[in-house]
Each structure stands twice: as structure tokens, then as C-alpha cells.
Short mmCIF file of N, CA and C in Angstrom, two decimals:
data_model
loop_
_atom_site.label_atom_id
_atom_site.label_comp_id
_atom_site.label_asym_id
_atom_site.label_seq_id
_atom_site.Cartn_x
_atom_site.Cartn_y
_atom_site.Cartn_z
N UNK A 282 1.95 1.92 11.25
CA UNK A 282 0.57 1.52 11.10
C UNK A 282 -0.24 2.25 12.17
N UNK A 283 -1.45 2.61 11.81
CA UNK A 283 -2.30 3.34 12.74
C UNK A 283 -3.74 2.88 12.54
N UNK A 284 -4.38 2.49 13.63
CA UNK A 284 -5.82 2.23 13.59
C UNK A 284 -6.49 3.55 13.96
N UNK A 285 -7.21 4.12 13.01
CA UNK A 285 -7.80 5.45 13.21
C UNK A 285 -9.08 5.31 14.02
N UNK A 286 -9.00 5.73 15.27
CA UNK A 286 -10.17 5.74 16.15
C UNK A 286 -10.55 7.17 16.51
N UNK A 287 -9.71 8.12 16.11
CA UNK A 287 -9.94 9.53 16.40
C UNK A 287 -11.07 10.07 15.50
N UNK A 288 -11.76 11.06 16.00
CA UNK A 288 -12.84 11.72 15.26
C UNK A 288 -12.27 12.96 14.59
N UNK A 289 -12.35 13.01 13.26
CA UNK A 289 -11.78 14.15 12.54
C UNK A 289 -12.50 15.46 12.85
N UNK A 290 -13.68 15.38 13.48
CA UNK A 290 -14.41 16.60 13.88
C UNK A 290 -13.99 17.11 15.26
N UNK A 291 -13.16 16.35 15.97
CA UNK A 291 -12.71 16.75 17.30
C UNK A 291 -11.86 18.02 17.18
N UNK A 292 -12.19 19.06 17.97
CA UNK A 292 -11.46 20.33 17.89
C UNK A 292 -9.94 20.22 18.08
N UNK A 293 -9.48 19.21 18.82
CA UNK A 293 -8.03 19.08 19.04
C UNK A 293 -7.28 18.79 17.74
N UNK A 294 -8.00 18.33 16.69
CA UNK A 294 -7.35 18.03 15.41
C UNK A 294 -7.60 19.12 14.37
N UNK A 295 -8.12 20.27 14.80
CA UNK A 295 -8.51 21.33 13.86
C UNK A 295 -7.35 21.74 12.93
N UNK A 296 -6.15 21.89 13.48
CA UNK A 296 -5.01 22.28 12.64
C UNK A 296 -4.64 21.20 11.63
N UNK A 297 -4.77 19.95 12.03
CA UNK A 297 -4.42 18.85 11.13
C UNK A 297 -5.43 18.67 10.00
N UNK A 298 -6.69 18.95 10.26
CA UNK A 298 -7.74 18.64 9.28
C UNK A 298 -8.24 19.84 8.49
N UNK A 299 -7.66 21.02 8.69
CA UNK A 299 -8.20 22.20 8.00
C UNK A 299 -8.13 22.07 6.48
N UNK A 300 -7.21 21.27 5.96
CA UNK A 300 -7.10 21.11 4.50
C UNK A 300 -8.01 19.99 3.98
N UNK A 301 -8.78 19.33 4.85
CA UNK A 301 -9.60 18.20 4.43
C UNK A 301 -11.00 18.61 3.97
N UNK A 302 -11.31 19.88 3.98
CA UNK A 302 -12.67 20.35 3.66
C UNK A 302 -13.09 19.87 2.27
N UNK A 303 -14.37 19.53 2.15
CA UNK A 303 -14.91 19.09 0.87
C UNK A 303 -14.67 17.63 0.55
N UNK A 304 -14.01 16.91 1.45
CA UNK A 304 -13.75 15.50 1.23
C UNK A 304 -14.75 14.67 2.03
N UNK A 305 -14.93 13.43 1.62
CA UNK A 305 -15.86 12.54 2.32
C UNK A 305 -15.35 12.26 3.73
N UNK A 306 -16.26 11.85 4.61
CA UNK A 306 -15.86 11.51 5.98
C UNK A 306 -14.81 10.40 5.98
N UNK A 307 -14.99 9.42 5.11
CA UNK A 307 -14.03 8.31 5.03
C UNK A 307 -12.64 8.85 4.67
N UNK A 308 -12.58 9.70 3.65
CA UNK A 308 -11.31 10.25 3.20
C UNK A 308 -10.69 11.16 4.28
N UNK A 309 -11.52 11.92 4.98
CA UNK A 309 -11.01 12.79 6.04
C UNK A 309 -10.42 11.97 7.19
N UNK A 310 -11.08 10.86 7.49
CA UNK A 310 -10.58 9.97 8.55
C UNK A 310 -9.24 9.37 8.14
N UNK A 311 -9.13 8.93 6.88
CA UNK A 311 -7.87 8.37 6.38
C UNK A 311 -6.76 9.42 6.45
N UNK A 312 -7.06 10.63 6.01
CA UNK A 312 -6.05 11.68 6.01
C UNK A 312 -5.64 12.08 7.42
N UNK A 313 -6.60 12.04 8.36
CA UNK A 313 -6.25 12.30 9.76
C UNK A 313 -5.28 11.23 10.24
N UNK A 314 -5.55 9.97 9.92
CA UNK A 314 -4.64 8.90 10.31
C UNK A 314 -3.24 9.12 9.77
N UNK A 315 -3.15 9.51 8.50
CA UNK A 315 -1.84 9.80 7.90
C UNK A 315 -1.15 10.97 8.59
N UNK A 316 -1.90 12.01 8.90
CA UNK A 316 -1.33 13.18 9.58
C UNK A 316 -0.84 12.80 10.99
N UNK A 317 -1.60 11.95 11.68
CA UNK A 317 -1.19 11.52 13.02
C UNK A 317 0.06 10.65 12.96
N UNK A 318 0.16 9.82 11.92
CA UNK A 318 1.38 9.02 11.75
C UNK A 318 2.59 9.93 11.53
N UNK A 319 2.44 10.93 10.67
CA UNK A 319 3.54 11.87 10.43
C UNK A 319 3.93 12.58 11.73
N UNK A 320 2.92 12.99 12.49
CA UNK A 320 3.17 13.67 13.76
C UNK A 320 3.92 12.75 14.73
N UNK A 321 3.50 11.50 14.78
CA UNK A 321 4.15 10.54 15.68
C UNK A 321 5.61 10.32 15.29
N UNK A 322 5.89 10.36 13.98
CA UNK A 322 7.26 10.20 13.49
C UNK A 322 8.04 11.52 13.53
N UNK A 323 7.40 12.55 14.07
CA UNK A 323 8.00 13.88 14.18
C UNK A 323 8.40 14.45 12.83
N UNK A 324 7.58 14.17 11.82
CA UNK A 324 7.77 14.75 10.49
C UNK A 324 6.81 15.92 10.38
N UNK A 325 7.34 17.11 10.26
CA UNK A 325 6.52 18.33 10.27
C UNK A 325 6.14 18.81 8.87
N UNK A 326 6.81 18.29 7.85
CA UNK A 326 6.50 18.72 6.49
C UNK A 326 5.14 18.20 6.05
N UNK A 327 4.52 18.91 5.14
CA UNK A 327 3.24 18.50 4.57
C UNK A 327 3.50 17.58 3.39
N UNK A 328 2.68 16.57 3.25
CA UNK A 328 2.77 15.69 2.09
C UNK A 328 2.30 16.46 0.87
N UNK A 329 3.06 16.34 -0.20
CA UNK A 329 2.69 16.93 -1.49
C UNK A 329 2.47 15.77 -2.45
N UNK A 330 1.37 15.83 -3.20
CA UNK A 330 1.05 14.77 -4.14
C UNK A 330 1.44 15.20 -5.55
N UNK A 331 2.20 14.35 -6.25
CA UNK A 331 2.57 14.62 -7.63
C UNK A 331 1.36 14.44 -8.54
N UNK A 332 1.50 14.82 -9.80
CA UNK A 332 0.40 14.69 -10.76
C UNK A 332 -0.14 13.27 -10.85
N UNK A 333 0.75 12.29 -10.72
CA UNK A 333 0.34 10.89 -10.82
C UNK A 333 -0.23 10.35 -9.51
N UNK A 334 -0.34 11.21 -8.48
CA UNK A 334 -0.92 10.80 -7.20
C UNK A 334 0.08 10.29 -6.19
N UNK A 335 1.35 10.18 -6.58
CA UNK A 335 2.38 9.67 -5.68
C UNK A 335 2.67 10.71 -4.59
N UNK A 336 2.62 10.30 -3.30
CA UNK A 336 2.91 11.24 -2.22
C UNK A 336 4.41 11.48 -2.08
N UNK A 337 4.77 12.71 -1.73
CA UNK A 337 6.19 13.03 -1.54
C UNK A 337 6.37 13.89 -0.29
N UNK A 338 7.56 13.79 0.27
CA UNK A 338 8.01 14.64 1.37
C UNK A 338 9.44 15.06 1.05
N UNK A 339 9.85 16.26 1.43
CA UNK A 339 11.22 16.70 1.15
C UNK A 339 12.25 15.79 1.82
N UNK A 340 13.22 15.33 1.04
CA UNK A 340 14.36 14.60 1.58
C UNK A 340 14.17 13.13 1.88
N UNK A 341 12.94 12.61 1.77
CA UNK A 341 12.70 11.18 2.02
C UNK A 341 11.70 10.65 1.00
N UNK A 342 11.64 9.35 0.89
CA UNK A 342 10.65 8.68 0.06
C UNK A 342 9.57 8.12 0.97
N UNK A 343 8.32 8.22 0.53
CA UNK A 343 7.21 7.71 1.35
C UNK A 343 6.23 6.94 0.49
N UNK A 344 5.45 6.12 1.15
CA UNK A 344 4.32 5.43 0.55
C UNK A 344 3.24 5.35 1.62
N UNK A 345 2.00 5.59 1.22
CA UNK A 345 0.87 5.59 2.14
C UNK A 345 -0.17 4.61 1.63
N UNK A 346 -0.83 3.92 2.55
CA UNK A 346 -1.95 3.05 2.17
C UNK A 346 -3.03 3.15 3.23
N UNK A 347 -4.28 3.00 2.80
CA UNK A 347 -5.44 3.03 3.70
C UNK A 347 -6.31 1.82 3.40
N UNK A 348 -6.92 1.29 4.41
CA UNK A 348 -7.94 0.25 4.25
C UNK A 348 -8.88 0.36 5.43
N UNK A 349 -10.09 0.81 5.16
CA UNK A 349 -11.06 1.07 6.22
C UNK A 349 -10.45 2.02 7.25
N UNK A 350 -10.32 1.56 8.51
CA UNK A 350 -9.80 2.45 9.55
C UNK A 350 -8.31 2.24 9.82
N UNK A 351 -7.62 1.55 8.92
CA UNK A 351 -6.18 1.32 9.08
C UNK A 351 -5.42 2.18 8.07
N UNK A 352 -4.40 2.87 8.57
CA UNK A 352 -3.55 3.69 7.72
C UNK A 352 -2.11 3.25 7.96
N UNK A 353 -1.35 3.12 6.88
CA UNK A 353 0.05 2.77 6.99
C UNK A 353 0.92 3.77 6.26
N UNK A 354 2.11 3.99 6.76
CA UNK A 354 3.06 4.91 6.15
C UNK A 354 4.43 4.25 6.18
N UNK A 355 5.09 4.20 5.02
CA UNK A 355 6.46 3.71 4.93
C UNK A 355 7.33 4.90 4.55
N UNK A 356 8.47 5.04 5.22
CA UNK A 356 9.40 6.13 4.97
C UNK A 356 10.78 5.53 4.76
N UNK A 357 11.51 6.01 3.75
CA UNK A 357 12.84 5.49 3.50
C UNK A 357 13.75 6.47 2.79
N UNK A 358 15.04 6.19 2.84
CA UNK A 358 16.01 7.00 2.09
C UNK A 358 15.94 6.69 0.60
N UNK A 359 15.46 5.49 0.27
CA UNK A 359 15.26 5.08 -1.12
C UNK A 359 13.77 4.85 -1.33
N UNK A 360 13.31 4.78 -2.59
CA UNK A 360 11.88 4.58 -2.84
C UNK A 360 11.32 3.35 -2.11
N UNK A 361 10.12 3.51 -1.57
CA UNK A 361 9.43 2.46 -0.83
C UNK A 361 8.01 2.31 -1.38
N UNK A 362 7.43 1.14 -1.18
CA UNK A 362 6.04 0.90 -1.55
C UNK A 362 5.35 0.15 -0.43
N UNK A 363 4.10 0.53 -0.14
CA UNK A 363 3.32 -0.08 0.94
C UNK A 363 1.90 -0.25 0.47
N UNK A 364 1.30 -1.40 0.78
CA UNK A 364 -0.11 -1.59 0.48
C UNK A 364 -0.77 -2.39 1.60
N UNK A 365 -2.02 -2.04 1.88
CA UNK A 365 -2.83 -2.72 2.89
C UNK A 365 -4.07 -3.25 2.18
N UNK A 366 -4.35 -4.55 2.35
CA UNK A 366 -5.49 -5.17 1.67
C UNK A 366 -6.24 -6.10 2.62
N UNK A 367 -7.54 -6.19 2.39
CA UNK A 367 -8.38 -7.21 3.03
C UNK A 367 -8.31 -8.49 2.23
N UNK A 368 -8.48 -9.62 2.90
CA UNK A 368 -8.68 -10.89 2.20
C UNK A 368 -10.14 -10.91 1.74
N UNK A 369 -10.44 -10.23 0.65
CA UNK A 369 -11.83 -10.13 0.21
C UNK A 369 -12.11 -11.05 -0.97
N UNK A 370 -13.21 -11.79 -0.90
CA UNK A 370 -13.58 -12.67 -2.01
C UNK A 370 -13.76 -11.94 -3.34
N UNK A 371 -13.89 -10.61 -3.32
CA UNK A 371 -13.98 -9.85 -4.57
C UNK A 371 -12.76 -10.07 -5.46
N UNK A 372 -11.63 -10.44 -4.84
CA UNK A 372 -10.42 -10.69 -5.63
C UNK A 372 -10.61 -11.84 -6.61
N UNK A 373 -11.47 -12.80 -6.27
CA UNK A 373 -11.74 -13.90 -7.20
C UNK A 373 -12.33 -13.38 -8.51
N UNK A 374 -13.11 -12.30 -8.43
CA UNK A 374 -13.76 -11.75 -9.63
C UNK A 374 -12.82 -10.94 -10.51
N UNK A 375 -11.72 -10.43 -9.95
CA UNK A 375 -10.82 -9.58 -10.74
C UNK A 375 -9.42 -10.17 -10.89
N UNK A 376 -9.21 -11.39 -10.45
CA UNK A 376 -7.87 -11.98 -10.45
C UNK A 376 -7.23 -11.98 -11.83
N UNK A 377 -8.02 -12.10 -12.88
CA UNK A 377 -7.47 -12.11 -14.24
C UNK A 377 -6.87 -10.75 -14.63
N UNK A 378 -7.22 -9.70 -13.89
CA UNK A 378 -6.68 -8.37 -14.18
C UNK A 378 -5.30 -8.15 -13.58
N UNK A 379 -4.96 -8.91 -12.54
CA UNK A 379 -3.67 -8.68 -11.89
C UNK A 379 -2.77 -9.92 -11.83
N UNK A 380 -3.29 -11.10 -12.21
CA UNK A 380 -2.49 -12.32 -12.19
C UNK A 380 -2.13 -12.74 -13.61
N UNK A 381 -0.89 -13.19 -13.79
CA UNK A 381 -0.50 -13.75 -15.08
C UNK A 381 -0.94 -15.22 -15.12
N UNK A 382 -0.72 -15.87 -16.25
CA UNK A 382 -1.20 -17.26 -16.43
C UNK A 382 -0.63 -18.21 -15.38
N UNK A 383 0.65 -18.07 -15.07
CA UNK A 383 1.27 -18.96 -14.08
C UNK A 383 0.67 -18.74 -12.69
N UNK A 384 0.48 -17.49 -12.30
CA UNK A 384 -0.12 -17.18 -10.99
C UNK A 384 -1.55 -17.71 -10.92
N UNK A 385 -2.30 -17.57 -12.01
CA UNK A 385 -3.67 -18.10 -12.04
C UNK A 385 -3.66 -19.62 -11.94
N UNK A 386 -2.75 -20.26 -12.65
CA UNK A 386 -2.67 -21.72 -12.63
C UNK A 386 -2.37 -22.23 -11.22
N UNK A 387 -1.47 -21.55 -10.52
CA UNK A 387 -1.03 -22.03 -9.21
C UNK A 387 -1.92 -21.55 -8.05
N UNK A 388 -2.48 -20.35 -8.14
CA UNK A 388 -3.10 -19.74 -6.97
C UNK A 388 -4.53 -19.27 -7.19
N UNK A 389 -5.15 -19.65 -8.26
CA UNK A 389 -6.47 -19.15 -8.65
C UNK A 389 -7.53 -19.30 -7.56
N UNK A 390 -7.45 -20.37 -6.77
CA UNK A 390 -8.47 -20.63 -5.75
C UNK A 390 -7.99 -20.32 -4.33
N UNK A 391 -6.85 -19.68 -4.19
CA UNK A 391 -6.24 -19.42 -2.89
C UNK A 391 -6.35 -17.93 -2.55
N UNK A 392 -7.35 -17.57 -1.76
CA UNK A 392 -7.59 -16.16 -1.45
C UNK A 392 -6.41 -15.51 -0.74
N UNK A 393 -5.77 -16.25 0.15
CA UNK A 393 -4.61 -15.71 0.86
C UNK A 393 -3.51 -15.31 -0.13
N UNK A 394 -3.19 -16.19 -1.06
CA UNK A 394 -2.14 -15.90 -2.05
C UNK A 394 -2.57 -14.79 -3.01
N UNK A 395 -3.84 -14.81 -3.43
CA UNK A 395 -4.32 -13.74 -4.32
C UNK A 395 -4.18 -12.37 -3.65
N UNK A 396 -4.48 -12.33 -2.36
CA UNK A 396 -4.35 -11.06 -1.62
C UNK A 396 -2.89 -10.62 -1.58
N UNK A 397 -1.98 -11.56 -1.33
CA UNK A 397 -0.56 -11.22 -1.30
C UNK A 397 -0.05 -10.82 -2.68
N UNK A 398 -0.54 -11.48 -3.73
CA UNK A 398 -0.15 -11.10 -5.10
C UNK A 398 -0.60 -9.68 -5.39
N UNK A 399 -1.87 -9.39 -5.13
CA UNK A 399 -2.40 -8.05 -5.39
C UNK A 399 -1.64 -6.99 -4.59
N UNK A 400 -1.49 -7.20 -3.29
CA UNK A 400 -0.83 -6.21 -2.44
C UNK A 400 0.64 -6.06 -2.80
N UNK A 401 1.29 -7.16 -3.16
CA UNK A 401 2.70 -7.09 -3.56
C UNK A 401 2.89 -6.28 -4.82
N UNK A 402 2.04 -6.51 -5.80
CA UNK A 402 2.14 -5.76 -7.05
C UNK A 402 1.80 -4.29 -6.83
N UNK A 403 0.83 -4.02 -5.96
CA UNK A 403 0.50 -2.63 -5.61
C UNK A 403 1.70 -1.94 -4.96
N UNK A 404 2.39 -2.63 -4.07
CA UNK A 404 3.52 -1.99 -3.38
C UNK A 404 4.66 -1.69 -4.36
N UNK A 405 4.90 -2.57 -5.33
CA UNK A 405 5.92 -2.29 -6.35
C UNK A 405 5.46 -1.14 -7.24
N UNK A 406 4.20 -1.14 -7.63
CA UNK A 406 3.64 -0.04 -8.42
C UNK A 406 3.85 1.30 -7.73
N UNK A 407 3.68 1.33 -6.41
CA UNK A 407 3.80 2.58 -5.66
C UNK A 407 5.23 3.11 -5.61
N UNK A 408 6.21 2.24 -5.81
CA UNK A 408 7.60 2.72 -5.90
C UNK A 408 7.76 3.63 -7.11
N UNK A 409 7.14 3.22 -8.22
CA UNK A 409 7.32 3.95 -9.47
C UNK A 409 6.29 5.05 -9.68
N UNK A 410 5.06 4.84 -9.23
CA UNK A 410 4.02 5.84 -9.44
C UNK A 410 3.66 6.02 -10.90
N UNK A 411 3.87 4.98 -11.69
CA UNK A 411 3.55 5.05 -13.11
C UNK A 411 2.81 3.80 -13.53
N UNK A 412 2.24 3.85 -14.71
CA UNK A 412 1.48 2.70 -15.19
C UNK A 412 2.34 1.45 -15.30
N UNK A 413 1.86 0.39 -14.72
CA UNK A 413 2.44 -0.95 -14.88
C UNK A 413 1.27 -1.90 -15.07
N UNK A 414 1.34 -2.73 -16.07
CA UNK A 414 0.30 -3.73 -16.28
C UNK A 414 0.55 -4.87 -15.30
N UNK A 415 -0.31 -4.99 -14.30
CA UNK A 415 -0.08 -5.94 -13.21
C UNK A 415 0.07 -7.38 -13.71
N UNK A 416 -0.79 -7.82 -14.61
CA UNK A 416 -0.74 -9.22 -15.07
C UNK A 416 0.44 -9.46 -16.00
N UNK A 417 0.70 -8.52 -16.90
CA UNK A 417 1.71 -8.73 -17.92
C UNK A 417 3.12 -8.33 -17.50
N UNK A 418 3.26 -7.29 -16.70
CA UNK A 418 4.57 -6.72 -16.42
C UNK A 418 5.12 -7.00 -15.03
N UNK A 419 4.34 -7.69 -14.19
CA UNK A 419 4.82 -8.02 -12.85
C UNK A 419 4.51 -9.48 -12.55
N UNK A 420 5.51 -10.17 -12.02
CA UNK A 420 5.34 -11.59 -11.67
C UNK A 420 5.73 -11.79 -10.21
N UNK A 421 4.88 -12.48 -9.47
CA UNK A 421 5.13 -12.77 -8.06
C UNK A 421 5.61 -14.21 -7.92
N UNK A 422 6.61 -14.40 -7.06
CA UNK A 422 7.18 -15.72 -6.80
C UNK A 422 7.20 -15.95 -5.29
N UNK A 423 6.63 -17.09 -4.88
CA UNK A 423 6.63 -17.45 -3.46
C UNK A 423 7.67 -18.55 -3.22
N UNK A 424 8.37 -18.52 -2.08
CA UNK A 424 9.23 -19.64 -1.72
C UNK A 424 8.37 -20.89 -1.52
N UNK A 425 9.00 -22.06 -1.51
CA UNK A 425 8.26 -23.31 -1.33
C UNK A 425 7.49 -23.28 -0.01
N UNK A 426 8.15 -22.95 1.07
CA UNK A 426 7.50 -22.78 2.37
C UNK A 426 7.46 -21.29 2.65
N UNK A 427 6.32 -20.64 2.43
CA UNK A 427 6.32 -19.18 2.52
C UNK A 427 6.60 -18.65 3.92
N UNK A 428 7.73 -17.96 4.06
CA UNK A 428 7.97 -17.22 5.30
C UNK A 428 7.23 -15.89 5.20
N UNK A 429 7.73 -14.89 5.85
CA UNK A 429 7.08 -13.57 5.80
C UNK A 429 7.70 -12.70 4.70
N UNK A 430 8.15 -13.31 3.61
CA UNK A 430 8.64 -12.55 2.46
C UNK A 430 8.39 -13.35 1.19
N UNK A 431 8.36 -12.65 0.09
CA UNK A 431 8.26 -13.26 -1.23
C UNK A 431 8.80 -12.24 -2.23
N UNK A 432 8.73 -12.53 -3.54
CA UNK A 432 9.34 -11.65 -4.53
C UNK A 432 8.35 -11.20 -5.58
N UNK A 433 8.59 -10.02 -6.12
CA UNK A 433 7.83 -9.52 -7.27
C UNK A 433 8.83 -8.95 -8.27
N UNK A 434 8.77 -9.44 -9.49
CA UNK A 434 9.64 -8.96 -10.56
C UNK A 434 8.88 -8.00 -11.45
N UNK A 435 9.44 -6.83 -11.66
CA UNK A 435 8.91 -5.87 -12.62
C UNK A 435 9.65 -6.10 -13.93
N UNK A 436 8.98 -6.67 -14.92
CA UNK A 436 9.62 -6.94 -16.20
C UNK A 436 9.98 -5.63 -16.90
N UNK A 437 9.13 -4.64 -16.77
CA UNK A 437 9.36 -3.33 -17.40
C UNK A 437 10.66 -2.70 -16.89
N UNK A 438 10.93 -2.85 -15.59
CA UNK A 438 12.12 -2.23 -14.99
C UNK A 438 13.27 -3.22 -14.80
N UNK A 439 13.04 -4.48 -15.20
CA UNK A 439 14.07 -5.52 -15.10
C UNK A 439 14.66 -5.58 -13.69
N UNK A 440 13.75 -5.68 -12.71
CA UNK A 440 14.18 -5.66 -11.32
C UNK A 440 13.28 -6.55 -10.48
N UNK A 441 13.87 -7.26 -9.53
CA UNK A 441 13.11 -8.09 -8.60
C UNK A 441 13.16 -7.45 -7.22
N UNK A 442 12.00 -7.38 -6.59
CA UNK A 442 11.86 -6.78 -5.27
C UNK A 442 11.51 -7.85 -4.25
N UNK A 443 12.09 -7.72 -3.06
CA UNK A 443 11.70 -8.56 -1.93
C UNK A 443 10.50 -7.89 -1.27
N UNK A 444 9.46 -8.66 -1.04
CA UNK A 444 8.25 -8.16 -0.40
C UNK A 444 8.14 -8.76 1.00
N UNK A 445 8.01 -7.91 1.98
CA UNK A 445 7.78 -8.35 3.35
C UNK A 445 6.30 -8.16 3.64
N UNK A 446 5.77 -8.96 4.55
CA UNK A 446 4.35 -8.80 4.88
C UNK A 446 4.06 -9.22 6.31
N UNK A 447 2.95 -8.72 6.79
CA UNK A 447 2.43 -9.11 8.09
C UNK A 447 0.93 -8.93 8.07
N UNK A 448 0.28 -9.42 9.10
CA UNK A 448 -1.15 -9.22 9.27
C UNK A 448 -1.34 -8.25 10.43
N UNK A 449 -2.13 -7.19 10.17
CA UNK A 449 -2.40 -6.17 11.19
C UNK A 449 -3.89 -5.91 11.19
N UNK A 450 -4.53 -6.12 12.34
CA UNK A 450 -5.98 -5.90 12.46
C UNK A 450 -6.74 -6.66 11.37
N UNK A 451 -6.28 -7.87 11.04
CA UNK A 451 -6.97 -8.71 10.07
C UNK A 451 -6.70 -8.36 8.62
N UNK A 452 -5.81 -7.42 8.36
CA UNK A 452 -5.50 -7.00 6.99
C UNK A 452 -4.08 -7.39 6.63
N UNK A 453 -3.84 -7.61 5.34
CA UNK A 453 -2.49 -7.91 4.86
C UNK A 453 -1.77 -6.60 4.60
N UNK A 454 -0.59 -6.47 5.17
CA UNK A 454 0.25 -5.30 4.97
C UNK A 454 1.50 -5.78 4.25
N UNK A 455 1.75 -5.23 3.07
CA UNK A 455 2.90 -5.64 2.27
C UNK A 455 3.73 -4.40 1.96
N UNK A 456 5.06 -4.54 2.08
CA UNK A 456 5.93 -3.41 1.76
C UNK A 456 7.19 -3.89 1.07
N UNK A 457 7.79 -2.97 0.33
CA UNK A 457 9.05 -3.24 -0.35
C UNK A 457 9.84 -1.95 -0.43
N UNK A 458 11.10 -2.10 -0.79
CA UNK A 458 11.96 -0.92 -0.93
C UNK A 458 12.94 -1.17 -2.07
N UNK A 459 13.48 -0.08 -2.59
CA UNK A 459 14.46 -0.19 -3.68
C UNK A 459 15.79 -0.70 -3.16
#
């Protein structure tokens, strides 16, 4: 995780940001954060994006997420998924797009759970990098007393994933791995 406080116009980052030309300041700042995370992990390869937008690096699996000035990177030997989300009331307006009937019945008025449902399904989606209908093809299950993990089942892939989460700089960070 990285809180991006660096200025992408600073000359010391010229080599890192030379490929960011033509992008918005917000996007350049996010990409600088990702580049700094790679540098900190001593990964020298450049991220290549597949046609579907999934980021790749030679020899490892990665997932990247951005939210405002926070950038996260997950790296693994097997496919990984990472998502960073705000607890935003906007989720109440779109919950029917990502929650199934059971999730709506149980968590419709719970912003914390809606955020975890959305971020959990996003992290599973990022493992595959392909279309998944969030409401119909993915189901989230919380333990009775929620610890720092829960589950998301991909019906399409007939697989259940353990989702870990934490709060970083006021945002929900959710990740999973194959």
C-alpha cells in the first residue's frame, strides 16, 4: 500500500513518469504510486496491460487498485485480486447491480457490509480479468462474528475464495488469491 504524496512533476521521477504523457493528473499520480511500489519491491519489469485491462508482470501475478491518493499492489505466484474502496453512500444507489437477493435482504442498509461486498467481488473479478455478473455469478458470505476475512463464491468458476481485508487511511482494502 502506498499513500501517494509525491508530485509526478518532480524531476526526480522523470524516468518513472515519461510514459504517463497525455494522461490526467489524477491518473499520472496513481501510476506514479504504482511505479514507486514496484520500485520499493525491487521489481524492475514494466507492467504490461492485457486487452481486458488486466495488469501483468513476467513470472508473477499482480493486481493493482487505486482510490484517490492510495495505491495498492498485490503480487503472488498464483493469481491475486486486490481492491480499495471508500465507504461511500453512493453504494446505496447501485447496490442492486452488485448484490444478489440474499445480500440485499441481509445487508441492504449496512454501508460497511456493502463496501466489503463490492470490494470482495471486485477482487475476485480481478483474478480472472473477464466478465462476471456481480449480482448473479458471485455470492459473498460473512461469518457470524466477522473477523478480518469472509468468502466470495464465483458460481461461474465453481470456486470459493477467502477474502482478507483491512482499513488503510480510511479505505477498505480487500484481497484474495487462488
